[in-house]
CSV table of C-alpha atoms in Angstrom, one decimal:
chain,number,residue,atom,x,y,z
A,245,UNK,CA,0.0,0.0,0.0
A,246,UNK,CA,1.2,3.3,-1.4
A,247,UNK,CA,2.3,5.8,1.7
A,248,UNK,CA,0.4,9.2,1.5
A,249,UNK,CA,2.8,12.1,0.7
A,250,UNK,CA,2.3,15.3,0.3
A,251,UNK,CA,4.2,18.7,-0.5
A,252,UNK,CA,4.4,19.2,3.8
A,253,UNK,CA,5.0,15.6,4.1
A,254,UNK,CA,7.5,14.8,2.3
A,255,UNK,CA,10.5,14.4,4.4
A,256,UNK,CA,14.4,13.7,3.1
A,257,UNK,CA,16.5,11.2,5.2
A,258,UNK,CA,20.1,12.9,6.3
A,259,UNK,CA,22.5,11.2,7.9
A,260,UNK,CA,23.2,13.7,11.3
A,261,UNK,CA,20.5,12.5,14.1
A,262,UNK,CA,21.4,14.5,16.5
A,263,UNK,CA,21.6,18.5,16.7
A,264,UNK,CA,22.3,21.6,18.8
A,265,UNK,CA,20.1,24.8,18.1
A,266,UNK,CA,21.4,28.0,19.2
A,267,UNK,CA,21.9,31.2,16.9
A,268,UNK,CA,22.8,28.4,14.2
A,269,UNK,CA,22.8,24.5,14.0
A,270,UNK,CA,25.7,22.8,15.1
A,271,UNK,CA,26.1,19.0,14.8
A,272,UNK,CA,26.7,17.4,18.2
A,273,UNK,CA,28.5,14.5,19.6
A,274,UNK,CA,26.5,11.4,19.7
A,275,UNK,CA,29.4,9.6,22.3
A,276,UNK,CA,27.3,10.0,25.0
A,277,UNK,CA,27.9,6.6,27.2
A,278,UNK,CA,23.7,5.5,27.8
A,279,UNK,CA,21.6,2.6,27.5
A,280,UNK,CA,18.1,3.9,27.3
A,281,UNK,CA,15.3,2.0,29.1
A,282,UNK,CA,13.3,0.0,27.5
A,283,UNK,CA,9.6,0.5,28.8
A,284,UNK,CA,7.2,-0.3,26.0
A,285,UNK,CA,6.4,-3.2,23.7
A,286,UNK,CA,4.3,-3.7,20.9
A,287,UNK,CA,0.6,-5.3,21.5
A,288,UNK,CA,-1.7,-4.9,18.5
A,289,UNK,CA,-2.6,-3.7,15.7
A,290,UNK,CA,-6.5,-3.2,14.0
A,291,UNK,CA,-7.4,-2.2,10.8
A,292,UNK,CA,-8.9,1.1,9.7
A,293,UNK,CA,-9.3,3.4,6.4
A,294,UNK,CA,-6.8,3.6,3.6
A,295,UNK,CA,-4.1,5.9,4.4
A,296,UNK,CA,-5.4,7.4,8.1
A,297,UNK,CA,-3.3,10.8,8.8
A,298,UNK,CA,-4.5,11.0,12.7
A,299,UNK,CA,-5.9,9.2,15.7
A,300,UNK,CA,-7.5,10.4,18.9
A,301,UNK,CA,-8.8,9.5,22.3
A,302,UNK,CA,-11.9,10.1,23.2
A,303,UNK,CA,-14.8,8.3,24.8
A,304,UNK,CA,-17.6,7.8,22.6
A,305,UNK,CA,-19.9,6.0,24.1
A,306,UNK,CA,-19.2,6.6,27.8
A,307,UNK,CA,-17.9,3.6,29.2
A,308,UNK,CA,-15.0,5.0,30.7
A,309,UNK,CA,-12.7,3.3,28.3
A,310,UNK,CA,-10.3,4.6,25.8
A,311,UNK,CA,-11.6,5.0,22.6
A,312,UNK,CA,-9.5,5.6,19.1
A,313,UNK,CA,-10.7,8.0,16.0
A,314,UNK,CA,-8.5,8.2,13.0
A,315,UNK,CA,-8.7,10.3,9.5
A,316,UNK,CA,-8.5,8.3,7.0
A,317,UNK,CA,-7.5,10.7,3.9
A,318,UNK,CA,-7.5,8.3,0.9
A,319,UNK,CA,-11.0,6.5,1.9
A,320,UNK,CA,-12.8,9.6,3.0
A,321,UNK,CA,-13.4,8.1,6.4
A,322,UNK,CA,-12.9,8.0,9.8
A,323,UNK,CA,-12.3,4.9,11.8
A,324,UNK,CA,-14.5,4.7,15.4
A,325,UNK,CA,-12.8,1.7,17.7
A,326,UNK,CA,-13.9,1.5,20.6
A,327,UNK,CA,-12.0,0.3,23.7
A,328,UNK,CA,-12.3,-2.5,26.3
A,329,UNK,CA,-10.3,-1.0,28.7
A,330,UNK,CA,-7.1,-3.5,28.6
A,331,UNK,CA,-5.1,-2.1,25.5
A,332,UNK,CA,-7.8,-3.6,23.2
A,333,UNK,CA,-10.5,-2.2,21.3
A,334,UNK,CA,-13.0,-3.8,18.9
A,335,UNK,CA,-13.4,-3.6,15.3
A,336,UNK,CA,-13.7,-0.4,13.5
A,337,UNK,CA,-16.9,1.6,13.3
A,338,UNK,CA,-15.7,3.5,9.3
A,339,UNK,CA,-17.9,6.2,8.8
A,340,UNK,CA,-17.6,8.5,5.1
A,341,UNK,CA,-17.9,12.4,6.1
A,342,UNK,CA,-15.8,14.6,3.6
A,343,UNK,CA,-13.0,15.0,0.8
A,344,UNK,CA,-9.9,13.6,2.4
A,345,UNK,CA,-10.0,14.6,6.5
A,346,UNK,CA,-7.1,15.4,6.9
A,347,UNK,CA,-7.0,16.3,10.6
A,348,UNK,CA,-9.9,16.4,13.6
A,349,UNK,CA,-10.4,18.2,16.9
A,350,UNK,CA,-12.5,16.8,19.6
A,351,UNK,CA,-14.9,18.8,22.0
A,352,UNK,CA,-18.6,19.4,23.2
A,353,UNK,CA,-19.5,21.9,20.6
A,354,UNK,CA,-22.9,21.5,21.3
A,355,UNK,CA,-23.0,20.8,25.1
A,356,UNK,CA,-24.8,17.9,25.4
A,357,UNK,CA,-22.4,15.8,27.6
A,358,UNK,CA,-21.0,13.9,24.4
A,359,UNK,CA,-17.8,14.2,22.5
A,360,UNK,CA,-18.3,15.4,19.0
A,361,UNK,CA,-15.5,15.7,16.2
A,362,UNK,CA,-15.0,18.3,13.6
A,363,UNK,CA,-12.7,17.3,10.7
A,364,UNK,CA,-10.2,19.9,8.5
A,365,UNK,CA,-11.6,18.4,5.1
A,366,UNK,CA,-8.1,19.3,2.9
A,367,UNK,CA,-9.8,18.3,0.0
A,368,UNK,CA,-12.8,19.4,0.3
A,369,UNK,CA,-11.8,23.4,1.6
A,370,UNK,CA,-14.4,22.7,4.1
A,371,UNK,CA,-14.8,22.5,7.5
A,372,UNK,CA,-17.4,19.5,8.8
A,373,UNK,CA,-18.7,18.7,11.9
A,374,UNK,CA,-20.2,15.0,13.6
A,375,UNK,CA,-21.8,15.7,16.8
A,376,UNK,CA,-21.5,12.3,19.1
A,377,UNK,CA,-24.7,10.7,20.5
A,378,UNK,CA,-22.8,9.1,23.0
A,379,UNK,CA,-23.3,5.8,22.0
A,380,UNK,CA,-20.5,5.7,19.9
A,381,UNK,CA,-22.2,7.0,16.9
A,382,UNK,CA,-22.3,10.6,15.3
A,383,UNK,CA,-24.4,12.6,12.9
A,384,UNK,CA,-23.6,14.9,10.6
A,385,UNK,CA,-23.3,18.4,11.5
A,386,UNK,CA,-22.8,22.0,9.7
A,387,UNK,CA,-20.2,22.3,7.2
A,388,UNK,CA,-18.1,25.7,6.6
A,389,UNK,CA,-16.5,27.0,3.7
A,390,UNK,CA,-12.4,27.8,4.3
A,391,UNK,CA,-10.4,29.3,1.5
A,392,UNK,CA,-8.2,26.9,0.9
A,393,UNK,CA,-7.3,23.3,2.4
A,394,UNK,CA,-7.3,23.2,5.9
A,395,UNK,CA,-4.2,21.2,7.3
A,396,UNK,CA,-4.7,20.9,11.2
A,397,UNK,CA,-7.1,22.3,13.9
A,398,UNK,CA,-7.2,23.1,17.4
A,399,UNK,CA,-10.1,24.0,19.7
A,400,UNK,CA,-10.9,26.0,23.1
A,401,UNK,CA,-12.7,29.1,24.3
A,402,UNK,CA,-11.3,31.7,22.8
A,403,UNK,CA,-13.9,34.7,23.2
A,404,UNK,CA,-14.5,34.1,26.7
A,405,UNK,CA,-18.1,33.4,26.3
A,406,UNK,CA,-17.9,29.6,27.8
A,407,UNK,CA,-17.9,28.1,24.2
A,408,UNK,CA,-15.9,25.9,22.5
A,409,UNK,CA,-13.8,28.0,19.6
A,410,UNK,CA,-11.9,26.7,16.7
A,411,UNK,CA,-8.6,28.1,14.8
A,412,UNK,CA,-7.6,26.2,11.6
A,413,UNK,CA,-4.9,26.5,9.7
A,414,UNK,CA,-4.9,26.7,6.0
A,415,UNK,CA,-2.1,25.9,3.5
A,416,UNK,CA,-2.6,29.2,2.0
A,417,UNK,CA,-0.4,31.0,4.6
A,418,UNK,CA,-3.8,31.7,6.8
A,419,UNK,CA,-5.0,30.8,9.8
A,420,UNK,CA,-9.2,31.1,10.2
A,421,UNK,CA,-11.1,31.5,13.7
A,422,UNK,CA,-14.5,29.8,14.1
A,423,UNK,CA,-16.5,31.0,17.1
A,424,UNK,CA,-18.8,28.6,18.8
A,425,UNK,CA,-22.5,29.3,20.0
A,426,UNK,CA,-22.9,26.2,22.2
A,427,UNK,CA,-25.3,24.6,20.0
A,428,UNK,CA,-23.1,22.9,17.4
A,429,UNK,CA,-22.9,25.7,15.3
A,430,UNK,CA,-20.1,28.5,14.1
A,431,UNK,CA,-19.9,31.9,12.8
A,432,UNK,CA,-16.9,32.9,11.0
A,433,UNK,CA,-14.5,35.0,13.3
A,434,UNK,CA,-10.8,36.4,12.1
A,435,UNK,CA,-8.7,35.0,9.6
A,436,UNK,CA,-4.6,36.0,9.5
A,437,UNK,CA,-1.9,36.1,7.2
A,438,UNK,CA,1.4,35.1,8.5
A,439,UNK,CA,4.3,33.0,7.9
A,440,UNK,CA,4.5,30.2,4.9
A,441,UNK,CA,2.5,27.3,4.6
A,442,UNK,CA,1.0,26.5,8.5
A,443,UNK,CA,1.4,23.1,9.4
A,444,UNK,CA,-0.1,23.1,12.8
A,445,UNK,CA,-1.9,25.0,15.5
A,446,UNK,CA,-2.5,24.8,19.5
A,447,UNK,CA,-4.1,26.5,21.9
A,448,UNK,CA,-2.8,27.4,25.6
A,449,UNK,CA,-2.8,30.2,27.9
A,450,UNK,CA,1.3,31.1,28.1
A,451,UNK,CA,1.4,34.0,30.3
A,452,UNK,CA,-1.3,33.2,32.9
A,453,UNK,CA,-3.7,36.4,32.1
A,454,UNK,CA,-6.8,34.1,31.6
A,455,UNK,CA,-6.9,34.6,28.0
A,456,UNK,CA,-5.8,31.4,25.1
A,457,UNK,CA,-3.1,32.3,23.4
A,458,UNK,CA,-2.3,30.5,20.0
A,459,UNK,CA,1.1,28.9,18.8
A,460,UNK,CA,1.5,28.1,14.8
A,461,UNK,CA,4.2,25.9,13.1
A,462,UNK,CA,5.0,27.6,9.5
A,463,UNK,CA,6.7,24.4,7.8
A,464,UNK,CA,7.7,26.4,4.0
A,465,UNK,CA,11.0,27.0,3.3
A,466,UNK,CA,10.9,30.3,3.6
A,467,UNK,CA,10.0,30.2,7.6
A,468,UNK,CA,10.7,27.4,9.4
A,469,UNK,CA,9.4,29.1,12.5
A,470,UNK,CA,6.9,28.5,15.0
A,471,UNK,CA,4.6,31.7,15.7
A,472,UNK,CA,3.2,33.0,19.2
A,473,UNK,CA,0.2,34.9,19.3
A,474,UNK,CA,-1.0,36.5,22.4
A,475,UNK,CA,-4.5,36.1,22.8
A,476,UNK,CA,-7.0,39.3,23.3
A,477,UNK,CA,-9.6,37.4,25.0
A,478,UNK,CA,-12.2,38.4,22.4
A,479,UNK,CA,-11.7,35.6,19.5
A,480,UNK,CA,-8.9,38.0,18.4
A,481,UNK,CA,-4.9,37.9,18.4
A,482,UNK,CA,-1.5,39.9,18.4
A,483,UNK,CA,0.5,40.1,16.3
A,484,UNK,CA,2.6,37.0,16.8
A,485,UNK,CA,6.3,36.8,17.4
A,486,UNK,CA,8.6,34.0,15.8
A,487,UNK,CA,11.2,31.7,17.2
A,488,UNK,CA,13.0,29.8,14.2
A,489,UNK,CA,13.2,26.1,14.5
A,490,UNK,CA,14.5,23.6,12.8
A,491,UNK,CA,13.8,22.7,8.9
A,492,UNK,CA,10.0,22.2,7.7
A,493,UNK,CA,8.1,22.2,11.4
A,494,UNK,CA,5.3,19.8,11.3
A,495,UNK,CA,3.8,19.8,14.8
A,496,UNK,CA,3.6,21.9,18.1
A,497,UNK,CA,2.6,20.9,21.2
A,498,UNK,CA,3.3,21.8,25.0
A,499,UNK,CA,5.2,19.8,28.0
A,500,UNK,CA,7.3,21.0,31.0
A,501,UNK,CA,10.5,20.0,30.1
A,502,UNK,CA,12.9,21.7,32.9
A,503,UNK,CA,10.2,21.2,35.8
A,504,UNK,CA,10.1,24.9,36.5
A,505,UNK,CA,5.9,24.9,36.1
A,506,UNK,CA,5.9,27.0,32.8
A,507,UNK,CA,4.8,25.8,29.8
A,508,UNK,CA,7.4,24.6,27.3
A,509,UNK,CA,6.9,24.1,23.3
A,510,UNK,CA,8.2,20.7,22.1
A,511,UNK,CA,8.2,21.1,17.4
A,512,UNK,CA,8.9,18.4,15.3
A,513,UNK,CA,11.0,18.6,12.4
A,514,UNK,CA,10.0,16.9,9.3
A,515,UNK,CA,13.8,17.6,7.8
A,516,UNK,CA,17.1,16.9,9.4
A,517,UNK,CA,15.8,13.9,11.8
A,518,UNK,CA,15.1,16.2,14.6
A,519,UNK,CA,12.8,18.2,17.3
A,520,UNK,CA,13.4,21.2,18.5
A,521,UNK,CA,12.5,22.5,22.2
A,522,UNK,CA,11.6,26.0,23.3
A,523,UNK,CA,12.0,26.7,27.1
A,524,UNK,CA,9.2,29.0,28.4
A,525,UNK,CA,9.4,32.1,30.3
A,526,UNK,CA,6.2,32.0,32.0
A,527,UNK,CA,5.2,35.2,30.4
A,528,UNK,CA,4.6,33.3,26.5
A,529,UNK,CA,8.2,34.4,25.4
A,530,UNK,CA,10.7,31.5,25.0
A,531,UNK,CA,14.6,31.0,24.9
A,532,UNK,CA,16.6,30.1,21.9
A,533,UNK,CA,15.4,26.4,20.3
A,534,UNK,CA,17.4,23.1,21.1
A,535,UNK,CA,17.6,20.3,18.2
A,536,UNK,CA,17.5,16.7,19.6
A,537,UNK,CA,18.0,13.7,17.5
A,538,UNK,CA,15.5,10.7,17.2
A,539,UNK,CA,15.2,8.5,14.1
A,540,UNK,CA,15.0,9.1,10.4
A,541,UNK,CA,12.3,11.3,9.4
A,542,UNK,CA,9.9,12.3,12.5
A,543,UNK,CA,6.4,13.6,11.8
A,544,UNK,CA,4.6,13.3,14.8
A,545,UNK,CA,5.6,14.1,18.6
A,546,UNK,CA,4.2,13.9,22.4
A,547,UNK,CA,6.0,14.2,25.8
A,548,UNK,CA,4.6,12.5,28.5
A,549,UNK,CA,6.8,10.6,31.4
A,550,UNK,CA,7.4,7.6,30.1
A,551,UNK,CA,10.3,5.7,32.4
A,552,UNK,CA,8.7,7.0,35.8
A,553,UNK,CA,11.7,9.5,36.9
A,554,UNK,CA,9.5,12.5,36.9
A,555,UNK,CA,11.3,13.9,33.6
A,556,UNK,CA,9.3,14.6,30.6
A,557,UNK,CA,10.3,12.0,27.7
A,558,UNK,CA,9.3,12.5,23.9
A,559,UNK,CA,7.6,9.6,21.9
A,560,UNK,CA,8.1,10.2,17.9
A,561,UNK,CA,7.1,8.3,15.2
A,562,UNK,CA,9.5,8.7,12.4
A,563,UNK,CA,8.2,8.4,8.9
A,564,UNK,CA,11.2,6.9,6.9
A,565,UNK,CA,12.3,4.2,9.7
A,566,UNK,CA,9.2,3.1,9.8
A,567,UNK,CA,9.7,2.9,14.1
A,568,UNK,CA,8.6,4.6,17.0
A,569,UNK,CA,11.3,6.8,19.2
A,570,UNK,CA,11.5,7.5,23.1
A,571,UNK,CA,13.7,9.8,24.1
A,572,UNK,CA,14.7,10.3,27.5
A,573,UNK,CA,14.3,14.1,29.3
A,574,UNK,CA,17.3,15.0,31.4
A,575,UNK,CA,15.2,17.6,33.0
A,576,UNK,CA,16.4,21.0,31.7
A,577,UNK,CA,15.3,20.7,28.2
A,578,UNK,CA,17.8,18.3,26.8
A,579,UNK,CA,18.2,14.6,26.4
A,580,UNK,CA,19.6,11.4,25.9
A,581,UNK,CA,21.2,9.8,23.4
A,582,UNK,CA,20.7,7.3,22.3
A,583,UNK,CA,16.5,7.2,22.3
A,584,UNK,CA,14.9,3.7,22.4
A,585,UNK,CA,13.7,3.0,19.1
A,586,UNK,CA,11.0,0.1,18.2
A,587,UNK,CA,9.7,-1.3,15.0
A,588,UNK,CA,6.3,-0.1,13.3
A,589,UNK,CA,4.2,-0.8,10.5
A,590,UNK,CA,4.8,1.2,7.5
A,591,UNK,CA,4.8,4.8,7.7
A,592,UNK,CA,4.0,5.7,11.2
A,593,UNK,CA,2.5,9.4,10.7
A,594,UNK,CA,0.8,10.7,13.8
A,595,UNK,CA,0.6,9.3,18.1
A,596,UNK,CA,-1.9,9.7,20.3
A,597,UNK,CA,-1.3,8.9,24.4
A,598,UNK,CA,-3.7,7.0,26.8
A,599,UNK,CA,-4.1,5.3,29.6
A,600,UNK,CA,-4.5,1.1,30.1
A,601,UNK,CA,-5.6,-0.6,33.4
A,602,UNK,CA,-3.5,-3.9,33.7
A,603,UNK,CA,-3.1,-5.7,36.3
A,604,UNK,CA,-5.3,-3.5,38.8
A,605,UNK,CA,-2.8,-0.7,38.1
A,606,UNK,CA,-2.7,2.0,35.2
A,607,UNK,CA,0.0,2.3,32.8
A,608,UNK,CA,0.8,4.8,29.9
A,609,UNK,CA,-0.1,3.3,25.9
A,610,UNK,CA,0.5,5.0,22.6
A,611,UNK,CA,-1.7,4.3,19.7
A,612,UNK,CA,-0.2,4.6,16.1
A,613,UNK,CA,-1.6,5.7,12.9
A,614,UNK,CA,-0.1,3.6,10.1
A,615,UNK,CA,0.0,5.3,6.8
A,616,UNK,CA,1.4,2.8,4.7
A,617,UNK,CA,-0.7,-0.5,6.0
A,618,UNK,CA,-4.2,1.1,7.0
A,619,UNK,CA,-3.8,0.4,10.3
A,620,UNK,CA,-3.8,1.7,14.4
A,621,UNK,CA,-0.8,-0.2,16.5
A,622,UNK,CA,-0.5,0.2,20.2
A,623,UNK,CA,2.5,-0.2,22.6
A,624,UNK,CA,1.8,-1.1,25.7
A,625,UNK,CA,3.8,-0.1,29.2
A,626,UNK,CA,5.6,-2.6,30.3
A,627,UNK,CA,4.6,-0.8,33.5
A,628,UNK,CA,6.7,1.7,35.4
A,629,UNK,CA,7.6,-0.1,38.3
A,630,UNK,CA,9.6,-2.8,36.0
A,631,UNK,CA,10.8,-0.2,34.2
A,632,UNK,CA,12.6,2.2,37.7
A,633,UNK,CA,13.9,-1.7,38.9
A,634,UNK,CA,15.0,-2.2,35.2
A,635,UNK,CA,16.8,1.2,35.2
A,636,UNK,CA,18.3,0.4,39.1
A,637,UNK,CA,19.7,-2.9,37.9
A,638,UNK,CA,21.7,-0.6,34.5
């Protein structure tokens, strides 16, 4: 099965894993003396739609179990599977919605006590929404016009009014605001022009005034940046200030990497094998960017504690190894190297992080959209008590 490329995806192989950002990229030693633990395995995998770009937690029909949503881009579909609560989950629910769904956001948009989805439809330069019954089934919703193929979404309240909001970005150098009524339903809000060719967006508030502030990955060649944009409080933004990364940024997403309680922005590079990591001021400025090495190709990252120290790790799945990458936090924003790297089914494109009760206790499990075989594969914990006796005997 033919992997889904396209002019953001595609990502070139290089031989140097492992970089140092400051005012310019340096390569770095890779001599470090470590033996990384070794806390997951791989469990399963369950089919979904042809060529799925995303998956997602949620629970859809209010079990208290884990459930999984993917976009499936080549099908038109999105894959429902819903979990048993032990790392398993049953066999997909594929539901057509719009041209190629690219990405999806999950909230209440309608306030009814169920999760509902809305999808960026790249190839349909729509917006669509499915509002959840709670039984693990969805209707459609509205549909909105975006000008012109929305790449990745994010959603929270934006306008203050206690409704759920939506940004998007589009590959036309814009990012669109969508303000939410409650009832399922959006009006167009502001629309900017900034950077080249968005690739991602998120939504946090990064200098504790109450009000979301947004964060934007700009992945063309003529950026390579990740933009901050401090929040007015009214579905409106500043102008944003930008930190240059590493080459083509794909993804942003926020951890606490140095334990110092402010919020810190972890980007993934789609060239050069590498993530960069912004430290946080507390007041939505950040220091100079650090490159860290994983595998061959990364296109997707998270940071969770994965080995129980109380350091923030980073899972990666890496397009052109076809594996999954841990990397291990040394707590002030840098890490280990070598990562732990595990086998995957073909292109491994996007993670998603939830919990599994085994064995009376819960433990941390990554789910994986496969790309290339139409798939989901999850890694279970080999649970974190095993893994800090693992690490004592090293």
């Amino acid at each position: 099965m033919k992997i889904l490329f396209s002019s953001v995806d595609i990502l070139v192989r290089v031989t140097s894993l492992c970089l140092i950002f400051s005012s310019s990229l340096l390569a770095c030693s890779k001599s470090e003396p470590y033996s990384p633990p070794d806390p997951f395995y791989y469990f399963a995998s369950y089919k979904v739609g042809k060529n799925p770009t995303s998956v997602t937690t949620g629970d859809f029909n209010q079990d208290s179990f884990t459930d999984l949503v993917t976009t499936n881009i080549s099908s038109n579909t999105i894959s429902i599977l819903l979990g048993n609560g032990d790392g398993t989950f049953k066999d997909q629910i594929q539901v057509h919605v719009c041209q190629e769904p690219r990405a999806l956001a999950m909230g209440d948009f309608n306030e009814d006590g169920h999760d509902d989805v809305v999808l960026a439809c790249s190839g349909g330069d729509e917006i669509a929404l499915l509002l959840g019954h709670g039984n693990g089934r969805f209707e459609e919703g509205q549909r909105y016009p975006v000008h012109r193929t929305p790449i990745a979404l994010a959603t929270d309240d934006i306008n203050g009014d206690g409704h759920a909001d939506l940004v998007v970005a589009l590959r036309n150098d814009k990012v669109k605001v969508f303000l939410g009524n409650g009832a399922g339903e959006f009006r167009h809000g502001v629309q900017y022009e900034h950077g080249d060719t968005p690739t991602s967006v998120a939504l946090a508030d990064l200098n504790a005034d109450g009000k979301q502030d947004l964060v934007v990955t700009n992945g063309g060649p003529m950026s390579n940046a990740v933009s901050i944009w401090l929040g007015n409080g009214d579905g409106s933004f500043r102008g944003p200030k930008d930190y240059r990364t590493g080459h083509r940024p794909l993804g942003v997403s926020f951890a606490d990497f140095n334990n110092d309680h402010h919020s810190d922005l972890l980007v993934i590079n789609g060239e050069k094998d590498c993530f960069t990591t912004f430290l946080g001021n507390g007041n939505a400025t950040f220091r100079p960017g650090q490159d860290s090495g994983a595998d061959a190709g990364p296109n997707f990252g998270l940071a969770r504690d994965f080995n129980g120290d109380n350091l923030v790790d980073v899972a990666i799945v890496n397009l052109q190894s076809n594996d999954l990458s841990i990397v291990f936090g040394k707590g002030d924003g840098t890490f280990h190297y070598p990562p732990r790297n595990y086998r995957t089914k073909a292109g491994p494109f996007a993670l998603s992080f939830f919990r599994v009760t085994t064995a009376g206790e819960e433990e941390p499990g990554l789910a994986i959209a496969d790309n290339g075989s139409g798939s989901v594969s999850i890694f279970l914990h080999k649970g974190i008590k095993a893994v800090v006796k693992a690490q004592a005997q090293d």
